[in-house]
């Protein structure tokens, strides 16, 4: 659905903000329109304020999941970090609710949308590679596809998203699991610097040297400390890769399970990765399987078990990194309502994967009558060393690196707002069921940290940040004593 049409549909349907932990119930205050007018007068010509029913407004408030969109009083596209500072000062002074949208891929309602002032970061779109320092500056308004496309001719890459359409900012500020994680760690483990606009309007560069506390907090601590306008990442050499998408029908899922268990237990090559996704779509279960090898061809035997499974479609080749990322049809459900949930596990066992298949079929069958269009469970094997690329307590997430957690993702998509409560409660129940399966087979995950980019909106903060929570609250109080960032949605400290 095109942005302008999407916004008209929101007006006709009557958008509502949902009262969740972190997704604030925002009703437009009497001074919101006045705040928009103040911002329009105060910012430089590099920035613009857009009003409802304009094309730019529609683009600014639109999200990948329609349930994550809201009707803001106005939309602001800042064009400089200094203007972001001006905007934050006005919002704070007026106590006006606002939201910050990077790529717009948030799955939780109200996390990057608002009925107040929508800040859209599209104009922060730089991708600059510095060959001397081997770093890349990336603007906070981009999606990873843009970054990979710019870096490809230069033969380098950064540790970013695995599928098309994912925004740089939210992904990075939450942690970031990548095709390159086995080799280099999470995305937060590769950050060199942040350009941050503090709530008092100050623009500052945050590094391990300049401000170790704030540097730690921004690596997984989300939008609690200001607005990030630019990330500086380590760059790594990147040539052609091998892999792509295979789709498999439901009658062969037992073979996928066996191959996945074997891959997780036997393959130690850090250049190899898989992403099996169990789906229920068009009335039947099936599999979308992405294979990845960071090189033009994998060593013999690594993927043989997967390649031997009868397939419905197969798109495997030597290709560019960006080409591989685009093979997964991650945007096929764009414009529908959606919710994510997660179950962190220590291992993918035959029993657990059998349970995933059962959940896929159970919920796919049951929810199809409630406008469900896509029921999906992502299984994400990584090496046990995935957290070893940085020191303990080096980042807000993960709060502990003592256990290598695998962030299984539950994703339900549907059409009708009347089904919201049913879908959300079903995603909760499914996570509870899979958690019980893992616990019953001895996996110690009762207090395992959850990946905030997948976690459902009312997940307790302790389950995301663990023992880091008190430290994060103290840093938040130091740099945002008036709780300006608390006016925005998200995981709020």
Coordinates of C-alpha atoms in Angstrom, one line a residue:
X1 CA 0.0 0.0 0.0
X2 CA 1.4 3.4 -1.0
X3 CA 2.1 5.8 2.0
X4 CA -0.6 8.3 1.0
X5 CA -3.2 5.7 0.6
X6 CA -2.2 4.1 3.8
X7 CA -2.7 7.3 5.7
X8 CA -6.1 7.9 4.2
X9 CA -7.0 4.4 5.3
X10 CA -5.9 5.2 8.8
X11 CA -8.1 8.3 8.9
X12 CA -11.1 6.3 7.7
X13 CA -10.5 3.5 10.1
X14 CA -9.7 5.7 13.1
X15 CA -6.2 5.0 14.3
X16 CA -5.7 4.3 17.9
X17 CA -2.6 4.2 20.0
X18 CA -2.4 1.2 22.3
X19 CA -1.6 1.4 26.0
X20 CA 1.4 -0.9 26.5
X21 CA 4.6 -0.9 28.5
X22 CA 6.8 1.4 26.6
X23 CA 4.2 2.1 23.9
X24 CA 2.6 5.1 25.6
X25 CA -1.2 5.8 25.3
X26 CA -0.8 9.1 23.6
X27 CA -3.8 11.5 23.3
X28 CA -3.1 14.7 21.5
X29 CA -2.6 17.4 24.1
X30 CA -3.9 20.9 23.6
X31 CA -0.5 22.3 22.8
X32 CA 0.6 19.7 20.2
X33 CA -0.4 21.8 17.2
X34 CA 1.3 24.8 18.8
X35 CA 4.4 22.7 19.3
X36 CA 4.4 21.8 15.6
X37 CA 4.2 25.5 14.7
X38 CA 7.0 26.4 17.0
X39 CA 9.2 23.7 15.5
X40 CA 8.4 24.9 12.0
X41 CA 9.5 28.4 12.9
X42 CA 12.6 27.4 14.8
X43 CA 14.4 24.9 12.6
X44 CA 16.6 25.8 9.7
X45 CA 15.8 25.5 6.0
X46 CA 17.5 22.0 6.1
X47 CA 14.3 20.7 7.8
X48 CA 10.6 20.6 7.2
X49 CA 7.4 20.1 9.0
X50 CA 4.6 18.3 7.2
X51 CA 0.9 18.3 8.0
X52 CA -1.8 15.5 7.6
X53 CA -2.9 14.6 4.1
X54 CA 0.4 15.7 2.5
X55 CA 2.5 13.1 0.7
X56 CA 5.5 13.7 2.9
X57 CA 3.5 13.3 6.0
X58 CA 2.1 10.0 4.8
X59 CA 5.6 8.7 4.2
X60 CA 6.8 9.9 7.6
X61 CA 4.1 8.2 9.7
X62 CA 3.9 5.0 7.6
X63 CA 5.4 1.8 9.0
X64 CA 6.2 -1.6 7.7
X65 CA 3.5 -3.0 10.0
X66 CA 0.3 -0.9 9.7
X67 CA -0.5 -1.6 13.4
X68 CA 2.7 0.3 14.2
X69 CA 1.5 3.5 12.4
X70 CA -0.4 6.3 14.1
X71 CA -1.8 9.7 13.1
X72 CA 0.6 12.3 14.3
X73 CA -0.3 16.0 14.7
X74 CA 2.5 16.7 12.3
X75 CA 5.6 15.0 10.9
X76 CA 9.1 16.6 11.1
X77 CA 12.0 15.7 8.8
X78 CA 15.1 17.2 10.5
X79 CA 18.0 17.8 8.1
X80 CA 20.8 18.4 10.6
X81 CA 21.8 17.3 14.1
X82 CA 21.5 20.9 15.3
X83 CA 17.8 21.0 14.2
X84 CA 17.2 17.7 16.0
X85 CA 18.5 19.5 19.1
X86 CA 16.1 22.4 18.6
X87 CA 13.2 20.0 18.2
X88 CA 14.1 18.1 21.3
X89 CA 14.3 21.3 23.4
X90 CA 10.8 22.4 22.2
X91 CA 9.3 19.0 22.8
X92 CA 10.7 18.9 26.3
X93 CA 9.7 22.4 27.2
X94 CA 6.1 21.7 26.0
X95 CA 6.0 18.1 27.3
X96 CA 4.7 17.0 23.9
X97 CA 4.6 13.3 23.1
X98 CA 6.7 12.4 20.1
X99 CA 8.2 9.4 18.2
X100 CA 11.4 8.8 16.3
X101 CA 11.3 6.7 13.2
X102 CA 14.4 5.4 11.4
X103 CA 13.5 2.6 9.0
X104 CA 10.0 2.1 10.3
X105 CA 10.3 -1.6 11.0
X106 CA 9.1 -1.5 14.6
X107 CA 6.7 -4.4 15.4
X108 CA 5.4 -3.0 18.7
X109 CA 2.6 -0.4 18.5
X110 CA 3.7 3.0 19.6
X111 CA 7.4 2.3 19.8
X112 CA 8.2 4.6 16.8
X113 CA 4.8 6.2 16.2
X114 CA 2.7 8.8 18.1
X115 CA -0.4 11.0 18.0
X116 CA 2.0 13.8 18.9
X117 CA 5.0 14.9 16.8
X118 CA 6.5 12.2 14.5
X119 CA 10.2 12.7 13.8
X120 CA 11.3 10.9 10.6
X121 CA 15.0 10.6 10.1
X122 CA 15.0 10.0 6.3
X123 CA 17.4 12.9 5.7
X124 CA 20.2 11.4 7.7
X125 CA 21.2 9.2 4.7
X126 CA 24.9 9.3 4.4
X127 CA 27.1 6.2 3.9
X128 CA 30.8 7.2 4.0
X129 CA 33.6 4.7 4.0
X130 CA 37.0 5.8 5.4
X131 CA 39.7 3.5 4.0
X132 CA 42.3 4.9 6.4
X133 CA 40.4 4.2 9.6
X134 CA 38.5 1.2 8.1
X135 CA 35.2 2.6 9.4
X136 CA 31.8 3.6 7.8
X137 CA 29.6 6.5 8.9
X138 CA 25.9 5.6 8.4
X139 CA 23.0 7.9 8.8
X140 CA 20.2 6.9 11.1
X141 CA 17.4 7.2 8.5
X142 CA 18.6 4.4 6.2
X143 CA 17.7 0.7 5.8
X144 CA 20.4 -1.8 5.5
X145 CA 19.8 -2.3 1.8
X146 CA 21.0 1.2 1.2
X147 CA 24.2 0.7 3.2
X148 CA 25.1 -2.6 1.4
X149 CA 24.4 -1.1 -2.0
X150 CA 26.8 1.8 -1.3
X151 CA 29.6 -0.3 0.2
X152 CA 29.5 -3.1 -2.4
X153 CA 31.6 -1.3 -5.1
X154 CA 34.2 -0.5 -2.4
X155 CA 34.7 -4.2 -1.4
X156 CA 33.7 -3.7 2.3
X157 CA 30.8 -4.4 4.5
X158 CA 29.4 -3.8 8.0
X159 CA 27.6 -6.1 10.4
X160 CA 24.0 -5.4 9.7
X161 CA 20.6 -6.9 9.0
X162 CA 19.9 -10.2 7.3
X163 CA 16.8 -9.5 5.3
X164 CA 15.5 -6.6 3.1
X165 CA 13.8 -3.5 4.5
X166 CA 15.2 -3.4 8.1
X167 CA 16.1 0.0 9.4
X168 CA 19.6 0.7 10.6
X169 CA 18.8 2.7 13.7
X170 CA 16.3 0.5 15.7
X171 CA 18.2 -2.7 14.7
X172 CA 21.5 -1.3 15.9
X173 CA 20.2 0.4 19.1
X174 CA 18.8 -3.0 20.1
X175 CA 21.8 -5.2 19.5
X176 CA 21.8 -6.6 15.9
X177 CA 22.1 -10.2 14.8
X178 CA 23.7 -10.5 11.4
X179 CA 25.0 -13.0 8.7
X180 CA 28.4 -11.8 9.9
X181 CA 27.8 -12.3 13.6
X182 CA 29.6 -15.6 13.9
X183 CA 32.7 -13.8 12.6
X184 CA 32.5 -10.4 14.2
X185 CA 29.8 -10.4 16.9
X186 CA 26.6 -8.4 17.1
X187 CA 26.2 -5.1 15.4
X188 CA 26.7 -3.3 18.7
X189 CA 30.1 -5.0 19.1
X190 CA 31.3 -3.3 15.9
X191 CA 30.3 0.3 16.7
X192 CA 33.1 2.8 16.9
X193 CA 31.1 6.0 17.6
X194 CA 27.6 7.5 17.8
X195 CA 26.6 11.0 16.9
X196 CA 24.0 11.7 19.6
X197 CA 21.7 14.7 20.2
X198 CA 21.1 14.8 23.9
X199 CA 17.7 15.9 25.3
X200 CA 19.1 19.3 26.2
X201 CA 19.9 19.9 22.5
X202 CA 23.7 19.3 22.7
X203 CA 25.2 17.4 19.8
X204 CA 28.0 15.1 20.9
X205 CA 30.2 12.3 19.6
X206 CA 30.1 9.3 21.9
X207 CA 33.0 6.9 21.9
X208 CA 34.5 4.5 24.4
X209 CA 37.2 7.1 25.1
X210 CA 35.0 10.2 25.3
X211 CA 32.1 8.8 27.3
X212 CA 32.4 5.1 28.2
X213 CA 29.1 5.0 30.2
X214 CA 27.0 6.6 27.5
X215 CA 28.8 4.4 24.8
X216 CA 27.9 1.3 26.8
X217 CA 24.2 2.5 27.2
X218 CA 23.7 3.2 23.5
X219 CA 24.8 -0.3 22.6
X220 CA 21.5 -2.0 23.1
X221 CA 19.8 0.6 25.3
X222 CA 17.5 2.0 22.6
X223 CA 16.2 5.6 22.5
X224 CA 16.5 6.5 26.2
X225 CA 19.4 8.9 26.0
X226 CA 18.7 11.2 23.1
X227 CA 18.4 10.8 19.3
X228 CA 21.3 9.1 17.4
X229 CA 21.8 10.8 14.0
X230 CA 24.9 8.8 12.8
X231 CA 26.6 5.5 13.6
X232 CA 30.2 4.8 12.9
X233 CA 30.9 1.1 12.3
X234 CA 34.0 -1.0 11.8
X235 CA 34.4 -2.0 8.2
X236 CA 35.3 -5.5 7.0
X237 CA 36.4 -6.8 3.6
X238 CA 33.5 -8.2 1.6
X239 CA 33.5 -10.2 -1.6
X240 CA 30.9 -12.4 -3.2
X241 CA 28.9 -14.8 -1.0
X242 CA 27.1 -18.0 -1.7
X243 CA 23.6 -18.9 -0.8
X244 CA 20.0 -17.7 -1.2
X245 CA 16.4 -18.9 -0.5
X246 CA 14.9 -22.4 -0.7
X247 CA 11.2 -23.0 -0.1
X248 CA 10.1 -26.4 1.1
X249 CA 6.6 -27.8 1.5
X250 CA 5.3 -29.0 4.8
X251 CA 5.7 -32.8 4.1
X252 CA 9.5 -32.4 4.3
X253 CA 9.8 -30.4 7.5
X254 CA 11.1 -33.4 9.4
X255 CA 14.1 -33.4 7.1
X256 CA 14.6 -29.7 7.7
X257 CA 14.5 -30.3 11.5
X258 CA 17.1 -33.1 11.3
X259 CA 19.4 -31.0 9.1
X260 CA 19.1 -28.0 11.4
X261 CA 19.9 -30.0 14.5
X262 CA 22.9 -31.4 12.7
X263 CA 24.1 -28.0 11.4
X264 CA 23.8 -26.5 14.9
X265 CA 25.8 -29.3 16.6
X266 CA 28.4 -30.0 14.0
X267 CA 29.2 -27.0 11.8
X268 CA 31.8 -24.7 13.4
X269 CA 32.8 -22.7 10.3
X270 CA 32.1 -19.0 11.3
X271 CA 31.4 -18.1 7.7
X272 CA 28.4 -20.5 7.5
X273 CA 24.9 -19.6 8.7
X274 CA 21.3 -20.6 8.1
X275 CA 17.9 -19.0 8.8
X276 CA 15.1 -21.6 8.7
X277 CA 11.6 -20.0 8.9
X278 CA 8.6 -22.2 9.6
X279 CA 5.6 -20.6 8.0
X280 CA 1.9 -21.2 7.7
X281 CA 0.6 -19.3 4.7
X282 CA -2.2 -19.9 2.1
X283 CA -3.7 -22.6 4.4
X284 CA -0.6 -24.8 4.6
X285 CA 2.7 -25.2 6.6
X286 CA 6.0 -24.8 4.8
X287 CA 9.6 -23.5 5.1
X288 CA 11.5 -20.5 3.9
X289 CA 15.2 -21.5 4.3
X290 CA 18.1 -19.1 3.7
X291 CA 21.6 -20.5 3.4
X292 CA 24.6 -18.3 3.7
X293 CA 28.3 -18.7 3.2
X294 CA 30.7 -15.7 3.3
X295 CA 32.7 -16.7 0.3
X296 CA 32.0 -17.6 -3.4
X297 CA 31.5 -21.3 -2.5
X298 CA 31.2 -23.3 0.7
X299 CA 33.4 -26.2 1.7
X300 CA 32.0 -29.5 0.7
X301 CA 29.5 -31.0 3.1
X302 CA 28.3 -28.0 5.1
X303 CA 24.9 -27.6 3.4
X304 CA 24.5 -31.0 1.7
X305 CA 21.7 -32.1 4.0
X306 CA 19.6 -29.0 3.2
X307 CA 20.3 -29.2 -0.5
X308 CA 19.2 -32.9 -0.6
X309 CA 15.7 -32.0 0.7
X310 CA 13.1 -31.8 -2.1
X311 CA 12.3 -28.2 -2.7
X312 CA 9.4 -26.1 -4.0
X313 CA 11.6 -23.3 -5.2
X314 CA 15.4 -22.8 -5.1
X315 CA 17.5 -19.6 -5.6
X316 CA 21.0 -20.5 -4.6
X317 CA 24.1 -19.0 -6.3
X318 CA 27.3 -17.1 -5.9
X319 CA 26.2 -13.5 -5.6
X320 CA 26.7 -10.1 -3.9
X321 CA 25.9 -9.8 -0.2
X322 CA 23.0 -7.4 -1.1
X323 CA 21.6 -9.9 -3.6
X324 CA 21.5 -12.6 -0.9
X325 CA 19.8 -10.2 1.6
X326 CA 17.1 -9.5 -1.0
X327 CA 16.3 -13.1 -1.7
X328 CA 14.1 -13.4 1.4
X329 CA 10.6 -11.9 0.7
X330 CA 10.6 -10.1 4.1
X331 CA 8.5 -7.3 2.7
X332 CA 5.8 -9.5 1.3
X333 CA 3.6 -8.8 4.4
X334 CA 4.4 -5.1 4.5
X335 CA 1.2 -3.1 5.3
X336 CA -0.5 -5.8 7.4
X337 CA -0.9 -5.7 11.1
X338 CA 1.9 -7.5 13.0
X339 CA 3.4 -8.6 16.3
X340 CA 6.7 -10.2 17.2
X341 CA 7.6 -12.3 20.3
X342 CA 10.6 -14.3 21.2
X343 CA 11.9 -17.3 23.0
X344 CA 15.6 -17.3 23.8
X345 CA 17.0 -20.9 23.8
X346 CA 20.4 -22.4 24.4
X347 CA 20.1 -25.1 21.7
X348 CA 17.8 -26.3 18.9
X349 CA 16.9 -29.9 19.8
X350 CA 14.7 -32.3 17.8
X351 CA 12.0 -32.0 20.5
X352 CA 12.1 -28.2 20.3
X353 CA 11.9 -28.1 16.5
X354 CA 9.1 -30.6 16.6
X355 CA 7.3 -28.2 18.9
X356 CA 7.9 -25.3 16.5
X357 CA 6.3 -27.3 13.7
X358 CA 3.3 -28.0 15.9
X359 CA 3.0 -24.4 16.9
X360 CA 3.1 -23.3 13.3
X361 CA 0.3 -25.7 12.3
X362 CA -1.8 -25.1 15.4
X363 CA -1.8 -21.3 15.3
X364 CA -1.9 -21.1 11.5
X365 CA -5.0 -23.3 11.4
X366 CA -6.7 -21.6 14.4
X367 CA -6.0 -18.0 13.4
X368 CA -6.8 -18.2 9.7
X369 CA -10.4 -17.4 10.5
X370 CA -9.4 -14.3 12.3
X371 CA -7.7 -12.7 9.2
X372 CA -4.2 -14.1 9.8
X373 CA -2.2 -13.9 6.7
X374 CA 1.2 -15.2 7.9
X375 CA 2.2 -17.2 10.9
X376 CA 6.0 -17.6 11.2
X377 CA 8.7 -18.9 13.5
X378 CA 12.3 -18.0 12.8
X379 CA 14.9 -20.5 14.1
X380 CA 18.3 -18.8 14.4
X381 CA 21.3 -21.0 15.0
X382 CA 24.6 -19.2 15.8
X383 CA 27.9 -20.5 17.1
X384 CA 28.4 -20.8 20.9
X385 CA 31.0 -18.1 20.5
X386 CA 28.6 -15.4 19.1
X387 CA 28.9 -13.3 22.3
X388 CA 32.7 -13.7 22.6
X389 CA 33.6 -10.8 20.3
X390 CA 33.3 -8.2 23.0
X391 CA 34.0 -8.0 26.8
X392 CA 31.4 -8.8 29.4
X393 CA 29.4 -5.7 30.3
X394 CA 30.6 -3.9 27.2
X395 CA 27.0 -3.2 26.0
X396 CA 23.5 -2.8 27.4
X397 CA 22.5 -5.9 25.4
X398 CA 23.3 -8.7 25.9
X399 CA 23.4 -8.2 29.7
X400 CA 25.5 -11.3 30.1
X401 CA 27.8 -13.0 27.6
X402 CA 28.2 -16.2 29.7
X403 CA 25.5 -18.0 27.7
X404 CA 25.2 -18.0 23.9
X405 CA 21.4 -17.4 23.5
X406 CA 19.6 -18.1 20.2
X407 CA 16.8 -15.5 19.7
X408 CA 13.9 -17.5 18.2
X409 CA 11.4 -15.1 16.6
X410 CA 7.6 -15.5 16.6
X411 CA 5.9 -13.3 14.0
X412 CA 2.1 -13.2 13.4
X413 CA 0.6 -11.0 10.6
X414 CA -3.1 -10.3 10.1
X415 CA -5.5 -7.8 8.4
X416 CA -8.2 -6.7 10.8
X417 CA -7.8 -4.5 13.8
X418 CA -10.6 -6.4 15.5
X419 CA -8.2 -9.4 15.7
X420 CA -5.5 -7.5 17.5
X421 CA -6.1 -8.8 21.0
X422 CA -6.5 -12.4 19.8
X423 CA -3.3 -12.3 17.7
X424 CA -1.3 -10.7 20.5
X425 CA -2.5 -13.1 23.1
X426 CA -1.8 -16.0 20.8
X427 CA 1.8 -14.9 20.2
X428 CA 2.1 -14.8 24.0
X429 CA 0.7 -18.3 24.4
X430 CA 2.9 -19.7 21.7
X431 CA 6.0 -18.2 23.4
X432 CA 4.9 -19.7 26.7
X433 CA 4.5 -23.1 25.1
X434 CA 7.9 -23.1 23.4
X435 CA 9.5 -21.9 26.6
X436 CA 8.0 -24.8 28.6
X437 CA 9.3 -27.3 26.0
X438 CA 12.8 -25.9 26.3
X439 CA 12.6 -25.9 30.1
X440 CA 11.2 -29.5 30.1
X441 CA 14.3 -30.8 28.3
X442 CA 16.7 -29.1 30.8
X443 CA 17.5 -25.8 29.0
X444 CA 18.1 -23.2 31.7
X445 CA 16.3 -20.3 30.1
X446 CA 13.8 -19.3 32.9
X447 CA 15.6 -15.9 33.3
X448 CA 17.4 -15.8 29.9
X449 CA 17.7 -12.3 28.5
X450 CA 15.2 -11.6 25.6
X451 CA 16.2 -9.8 22.5
X452 CA 14.4 -6.5 22.6
X453 CA 14.0 -6.2 18.8
X454 CA 11.8 -9.3 18.9
X455 CA 10.3 -9.0 22.4
X456 CA 6.6 -8.2 22.7
X457 CA 5.7 -4.8 24.1
X458 CA 5.0 -5.7 27.8
X459 CA 8.1 -7.8 28.3
X460 CA 9.6 -6.7 31.7
X461 CA 12.8 -4.6 31.3
X462 CA 14.6 -6.9 33.6
X463 CA 14.2 -9.7 31.0
X464 CA 15.9 -7.5 28.3
X465 CA 18.6 -5.7 30.3
X466 CA 19.1 -8.0 33.3
X467 CA 21.7 -6.8 35.8
X468 CA 22.5 -3.9 33.5
X469 CA 19.1 -2.2 34.3
X470 CA 20.1 -0.2 37.3
X471 CA 23.3 1.1 35.6
X472 CA 21.2 2.1 32.6
X473 CA 18.7 3.9 34.8
X474 CA 21.5 5.9 36.4
X475 CA 23.0 6.9 33.0
X476 CA 19.5 7.9 31.8
X477 CA 19.0 10.1 34.9
X478 CA 22.3 11.8 34.3
X479 CA 21.8 12.7 30.7
X480 CA 18.0 13.1 30.6
X481 CA 17.1 14.4 34.1
X482 CA 13.8 15.8 32.8
X483 CA 12.8 12.6 31.1
X484 CA 12.4 14.2 27.7
X485 CA 12.9 10.8 26.0
X486 CA 10.2 9.4 28.2
X487 CA 7.8 11.3 26.0
X488 CA 8.6 8.9 23.2
X489 CA 7.6 5.2 23.0
X490 CA 9.9 2.2 23.2
X491 CA 11.6 0.3 25.9
X492 CA 11.5 3.1 28.6
X493 CA 14.0 3.0 31.5

